[in-house]
C-alpha cells in the first residue's frame, strides 16, 4: 500500500515499539486471502497462513491417519499426533507436562465450558448448596452455566450470582476476620437469582473416578465421618470479548484464599478464548492458576475451526462427576447391568467418542507455523498493542465540525489503552452525528462491507457488557424483544438507543495500513465537515400552498410507469399509450405476489437472491394472465427449464394454503400456490426451494368485468378478504390506515431521470472519473452490453419515472403533484438500502451507486434518501383512476 504521512509518523515514533516491520512482507506471502481486504475481526476468528495450510495438506497427503481407537499403524499414527498436540498445548501454556495438568479436547471453548458445567460437583439442598458466580462481562457461553445448574425444584436451588468487577474486587480487599463462605457475603439482592440444580450423578463411584490419590486422601475418602466440602464455582473471562478489557489472573488464588473454608471449596473457571488470540497465558504456577481453562484454537491460529480444549488440574479427578459416557471413555462395561469403569486419565474419561483427529493434526502443525513466521507467539502481543494504541488515539481524535466526537468508545480507562495488562486489541464503539443522533451500526457495517472492510456488529454474545455500555436494563431488553428485535436482526436503534455496537479487533497479520484505512473510511462517510441542517432543510417535504403550480416553463411528464407484480423481481413497464388502473393500495397488481421460503415461510428478496431480478412478470389485462419468464442467457439456461410460466389473474389459492410472512417488519397474511408446476419453476431457477404466494386482497381486472375470485370471501375466515393487512409506514406524512400490499413503505414511488443522471455523475466522480459502472461498460465490446451495464432508473425500482426537470432533485421540494387527472400527495423521501447496488438486468452487484448516495444524499439522521413516496387522493382526482406514459405533471412546491 502507498505510504501516508500518518503512517510514516507512526513508524518513526516510539508509539510503534513492538510493531512487526516485516508484517507487510509476511502478509503478502502468507495471507493472499486478504490481498484486497481490510480484515478487522480477529476476535471472531483470526486467519490461517499459507505455511500452515500447505503443511497440513502435504502432511495429509504423505501420511495415513485413521480412527485412533485402534492398534493399527494408521490408528497409532493418529494417536501419536494427538499425544504430540496435547503435549504442545501444555508446553505453550507453560503447564507442567509431569501430570499436574491435562488437556481435554472439545469442539470449541463453548463445548469446554459445557463439559465443566456438566462434570462439576454441584451440591443442592437447604443446608448446603453450591454457588455459581459469573462476572458481568462474561460471554453468553459462561452465562449459560446457570442453565446446567437449573432444575425444577426451587428448594434445592443453586445460588447464581452475576457480579461486577468492582463488587468482586471490593470483596477481595475486605479483611479476613474469619473464613466465611461466599454465600454469606452481603451482595445486593438484585444480583442474586436462584436456579435449581441437577441431582448427583448415579453410578459414579469414587473408585472408578479417582486418579492416583495420596494415602491421606484415600483414608479421607474412605472415612464415613469425613465431611464432604461444598464446591462453588467462579467463572470469568481473562479478556472481555466485547471491550477487550483484561481481568486479573490473580483473582483465582485470591478468591480461594478469601473464601475457602474446611467445609467450602471454591474452584475457578477461566474463559481464555479471547485472551489467547494474541497473548500468552502462563499456567506454570499451579497453586495460583485457575482450575479450568478453556480455549478455542481457531482464535489463535485461524485453523482448525472445530477444535477447542479444557486445560484442567488433574488433582480434581476425584471431584468431577461423569454423567454421560461415550465410546472410548470406559475401561470395562456390562450391557445387562448398570456397571462401567471409566478410563484413568481425565482426557480419556471425558473425550467422548472419536476425536477430531485430523483437526488435531492441523493443531500440531499450527505451533510450528507460528514459530516459522513470527519467531514466537510472544511477538504477537507487542505488535497488536502498538496498533491498538494507534487505533484508539485516531478514533478518539475524530470530531465533527462543531467539536463533538464521532465515536462513542466503550473504554473504561482511556489512559490504560495500550497497556497489555489492562486491554487486549479490541475496540468497541458506536458512531454519533454532529447533532447527537446515533448512527445505526447496521448502516456502518453495510457501507464497510462495500469498501471490503470486515468488522463485526451486534451484541457479541456478551449480554452483560452490552447492557452496561448501551445503558440497557433487563426490562428494556425484554421490551425490545416484544417490539420484534432479536439477536442478529437489522434493528440497530430502538427507542432512541442502539441495540448493539461495532467491534474492531486486531491480529498478528494486521498492518498499520489496515488501521488507517478504517480511520479514512470513518472520516469519508460519517464525519460531518459542516452543519448537516442544510440537508435536512432540503429534504423537509412537509409544506402547503394554495394551488397547483402551472407557471413552470418546463414540461414535466411521465416517462415510465412500472409495476412489480412479484416483490423483488423485475419490473413490468406499462406500454406507451396504455392507461393503467390505480387501486386503493397502489397501481393495480403492483407487488401483489411474492416468493417465500418453502420451509420457513420468510419472504425472499434480491438482497439474498440477486437472480430474482432476472425474473420478469408481465401482466396482460386483456387476457387476464400474468406471464412470468426469466432472462437467463440461452447458452447458460437449463434446457429442461421452461422459460415461460402462465398464471391466471383469477386464481387465488384457498384459505387452506394461508400462512403468515414478515415483510419489512410487518407480519402479513398470504396464501400459497400449491401447483407443483408454479413452485418448481421458481425453485429451479433460483436454486432455492420456494413457493409463490399472493396477498389476499380485492384486486380485480377492470377489463374482465364482474367480480374476480380474488375478491371473494373465500380467502378470509371473517369474510373480509378485501382489506390489506399492511399500511403506509408511520414515519411518512400519510393519514392513518392508508393501505399497501407488499411494497416496503408506501403505495407509490417516484423518481426523476435528471436525478438519476446526477447519481451517475457522482459514481464517476468518486473514482477520478472512472467509476466501476463505467469501467465495466468501457471494457465491453458490445454496444448493447454497454447499455446494460449503464446506471439507469431501473436500479431504483420506482413506479413513476419523470422527465423534463431542469435540475436534479427538484422533486425534493414537491408537496403535491398532478399526473394527468390524478392527484397525489408527496409523503416524504424514500430511505435507501444497498439493494440499489444490484444491476436489474444482470444481477451483478456494484457498490459504487450506494457509496455515491451515502456521500451525497445522507441526511442528518443517517438515512440515505432517493425518490419520493406518494399517496393517491381519489377525492381530488377524476374517474376513472388511471395513469399512462406521457401524462403531464403539474407540481405544488413548498413555499420558499
PDB file of C-alpha atoms in Angstrom, residues 303-408:
ATOM      1  CA  UNK A 303      -7.381 -23.193  11.577  1.00  0.00           C
ATOM      2  CA  UNK A 304      -8.554 -25.750  12.636  1.00  0.00           C
ATOM      3  CA  UNK A 305     -12.004 -24.296  13.273  1.00  0.00           C
ATOM      4  CA  UNK A 306     -13.652 -27.233  15.033  1.00  0.00           C
ATOM      5  CA  UNK A 307     -11.331 -27.675  17.967  1.00  0.00           C
ATOM      6  CA  UNK A 308     -11.040 -26.327  21.498  1.00  0.00           C
ATOM      7  CA  UNK A 309      -9.845 -27.629  24.840  1.00  0.00           C
ATOM      8  CA  UNK A 310     -10.276 -27.625  28.581  1.00  0.00           C
ATOM      9  CA  UNK A 311      -6.950 -27.436  30.384  1.00  0.00           C
ATOM     10  CA  UNK A 312      -7.702 -28.876  33.818  1.00  0.00           C
ATOM     11  CA  UNK A 313      -5.834 -29.677  37.010  1.00  0.00           C
ATOM     12  CA  UNK A 314      -5.577 -33.445  37.443  1.00  0.00           C
ATOM     13  CA  UNK A 315      -5.998 -33.113  41.212  1.00  0.00           C
ATOM     14  CA  UNK A 316      -9.694 -32.539  40.519  1.00  0.00           C
ATOM     15  CA  UNK A 317     -10.199 -36.025  39.077  1.00  0.00           C
ATOM     16  CA  UNK A 318     -11.851 -37.335  42.261  1.00  0.00           C
ATOM     17  CA  UNK A 319     -14.142 -34.279  42.408  1.00  0.00           C
ATOM     18  CA  UNK A 320     -15.591 -34.220  38.897  1.00  0.00           C
ATOM     19  CA  UNK A 321     -18.634 -36.288  38.009  1.00  0.00           C
ATOM     20  CA  UNK A 322     -19.032 -38.361  34.897  1.00  0.00           C
ATOM     21  CA  UNK A 323     -22.634 -38.491  33.744  1.00  0.00           C
ATOM     22  CA  UNK A 324     -22.947 -39.416  30.086  1.00  0.00           C
ATOM     23  CA  UNK A 325     -20.220 -41.696  28.740  1.00  0.00           C
ATOM     24  CA  UNK A 326     -19.418 -42.354  25.093  1.00  0.00           C
ATOM     25  CA  UNK A 327     -17.210 -44.650  23.097  1.00  0.00           C
ATOM     26  CA  UNK A 328     -13.571 -44.711  24.142  1.00  0.00           C
ATOM     27  CA  UNK A 329     -14.144 -43.456  27.689  1.00  0.00           C
ATOM     28  CA  UNK A 330     -14.606 -46.748  29.544  1.00  0.00           C
ATOM     29  CA  UNK A 331     -12.105 -49.438  30.524  1.00  0.00           C
ATOM     30  CA  UNK A 332     -14.851 -52.019  31.064  1.00  0.00           C
ATOM     31  CA  UNK A 333     -18.632 -52.058  30.759  1.00  0.00           C
ATOM     32  CA  UNK A 334     -21.520 -54.512  31.228  1.00  0.00           C
ATOM     33  CA  UNK A 335     -24.531 -54.169  28.964  1.00  0.00           C
ATOM     34  CA  UNK A 336     -27.030 -56.025  31.171  1.00  0.00           C
ATOM     35  CA  UNK A 337     -26.078 -54.314  34.410  1.00  0.00           C
ATOM     36  CA  UNK A 338     -25.533 -50.674  35.372  1.00  0.00           C
ATOM     37  CA  UNK A 339     -21.801 -51.080  35.755  1.00  0.00           C
ATOM     38  CA  UNK A 340     -18.855 -49.463  33.997  1.00  0.00           C
ATOM     39  CA  UNK A 341     -15.335 -48.427  34.853  1.00  0.00           C
ATOM     40  CA  UNK A 342     -14.018 -45.245  33.284  1.00  0.00           C
ATOM     41  CA  UNK A 343     -10.556 -44.722  31.889  1.00  0.00           C
ATOM     42  CA  UNK A 344      -7.914 -43.434  34.268  1.00  0.00           C
ATOM     43  CA  UNK A 345      -6.822 -40.153  32.671  1.00  0.00           C
ATOM     44  CA  UNK A 346      -9.080 -37.120  32.582  1.00  0.00           C
ATOM     45  CA  UNK A 347      -8.826 -36.782  28.820  1.00  0.00           C
ATOM     46  CA  UNK A 348      -9.506 -40.492  28.388  1.00  0.00           C
ATOM     47  CA  UNK A 349     -12.539 -40.189  30.610  1.00  0.00           C
ATOM     48  CA  UNK A 350     -14.098 -37.039  29.124  1.00  0.00           C
ATOM     49  CA  UNK A 351     -13.264 -37.176  25.407  1.00  0.00           C
ATOM     50  CA  UNK A 352     -16.456 -38.989  24.414  1.00  0.00           C
ATOM     51  CA  UNK A 353     -16.397 -40.668  21.029  1.00  0.00           C
ATOM     52  CA  UNK A 354     -13.845 -40.318  18.273  1.00  0.00           C
ATOM     53  CA  UNK A 355     -11.706 -37.215  18.458  1.00  0.00           C
ATOM     54  CA  UNK A 356     -11.493 -34.801  15.567  1.00  0.00           C
ATOM     55  CA  UNK A 357      -8.073 -36.270  14.927  1.00  0.00           C
ATOM     56  CA  UNK A 358      -7.377 -34.611  11.571  1.00  0.00           C
ATOM     57  CA  UNK A 359      -8.033 -31.187  13.082  1.00  0.00           C
ATOM     58  CA  UNK A 360      -5.670 -32.160  15.888  1.00  0.00           C
ATOM     59  CA  UNK A 361      -3.019 -32.903  13.231  1.00  0.00           C
ATOM     60  CA  UNK A 362      -3.613 -29.334  11.980  1.00  0.00           C
ATOM     61  CA  UNK A 363      -3.236 -28.039  15.540  1.00  0.00           C
ATOM     62  CA  UNK A 364       0.023 -29.936  15.972  1.00  0.00           C
ATOM     63  CA  UNK A 365       1.377 -28.184  12.879  1.00  0.00           C
ATOM     64  CA  UNK A 366      -0.022 -24.751  13.815  1.00  0.00           C
ATOM     65  CA  UNK A 367       2.530 -24.179  16.567  1.00  0.00           C
ATOM     66  CA  UNK A 368       5.333 -24.810  14.057  1.00  0.00           C
ATOM     67  CA  UNK A 369       3.886 -22.308  11.568  1.00  0.00           C
ATOM     68  CA  UNK A 370       3.639 -19.517  14.133  1.00  0.00           C
ATOM     69  CA  UNK A 371       7.242 -20.066  15.120  1.00  0.00           C
ATOM     70  CA  UNK A 372       8.350 -20.110  11.479  1.00  0.00           C
ATOM     71  CA  UNK A 373       6.545 -16.862  10.601  1.00  0.00           C
ATOM     72  CA  UNK A 374       6.715 -14.780  13.772  1.00  0.00           C
ATOM     73  CA  UNK A 375       9.644 -16.262  15.705  1.00  0.00           C
ATOM     74  CA  UNK A 376       7.404 -16.986  18.674  1.00  0.00           C
ATOM     75  CA  UNK A 377       3.849 -16.410  19.830  1.00  0.00           C
ATOM     76  CA  UNK A 378       5.159 -13.791  22.243  1.00  0.00           C
ATOM     77  CA  UNK A 379       5.932 -11.462  19.302  1.00  0.00           C
ATOM     78  CA  UNK A 380       2.231 -11.015  18.525  1.00  0.00           C
ATOM     79  CA  UNK A 381       1.224  -9.107  21.662  1.00  0.00           C
ATOM     80  CA  UNK A 382       3.568  -6.085  21.287  1.00  0.00           C
ATOM     81  CA  UNK A 383       2.638  -5.831  17.598  1.00  0.00           C
ATOM     82  CA  UNK A 384      -1.107  -5.610  18.176  1.00  0.00           C
ATOM     83  CA  UNK A 385      -0.632  -3.436  21.273  1.00  0.00           C
ATOM     84  CA  UNK A 386       1.132  -0.765  19.192  1.00  0.00           C
ATOM     85  CA  UNK A 387      -1.666  -0.853  16.591  1.00  0.00           C
ATOM     86  CA  UNK A 388      -4.372  -0.842  19.253  1.00  0.00           C
ATOM     87  CA  UNK A 389      -2.971   2.336  20.776  1.00  0.00           C
ATOM     88  CA  UNK A 390      -2.793   3.993  17.332  1.00  0.00           C
ATOM     89  CA  UNK A 391      -6.360   2.941  16.504  1.00  0.00           C
ATOM     90  CA  UNK A 392      -7.726   4.274  19.781  1.00  0.00           C
ATOM     91  CA  UNK A 393      -5.947   7.638  19.522  1.00  0.00           C
ATOM     92  CA  UNK A 394      -7.014   8.163  15.910  1.00  0.00           C
ATOM     93  CA  UNK A 395     -10.649   7.285  16.598  1.00  0.00           C
ATOM     94  CA  UNK A 396     -10.720   9.477  19.684  1.00  0.00           C
ATOM     95  CA  UNK A 397      -9.403  12.364  17.542  1.00  0.00           C
ATOM     96  CA  UNK A 398     -12.297  12.151  15.049  1.00  0.00           C
ATOM     97  CA  UNK A 399     -14.540  15.139  15.778  1.00  0.00           C
ATOM     98  CA  UNK A 400     -17.288  16.820  13.792  1.00  0.00           C
ATOM     99  CA  UNK A 401     -17.157  20.438  12.633  1.00  0.00           C
ATOM    100  CA  UNK A 402     -18.681  21.504  15.952  1.00  0.00           C
ATOM    101  CA  UNK A 403     -16.133  19.645  18.089  1.00  0.00           C
ATOM    102  CA  UNK A 404     -18.421  16.786  19.072  1.00  0.00           C
ATOM    103  CA  UNK A 405     -16.828  13.327  18.874  1.00  0.00           C
ATOM    104  CA  UNK A 406     -17.809  10.954  16.104  1.00  0.00           C
ATOM    105  CA  UNK A 407     -17.005   7.798  18.088  1.00  0.00           C
ATOM    106  CA  UNK A 408     -18.522   6.718  21.382  1.00  0.00           C
TER     107      UNK A 408
END
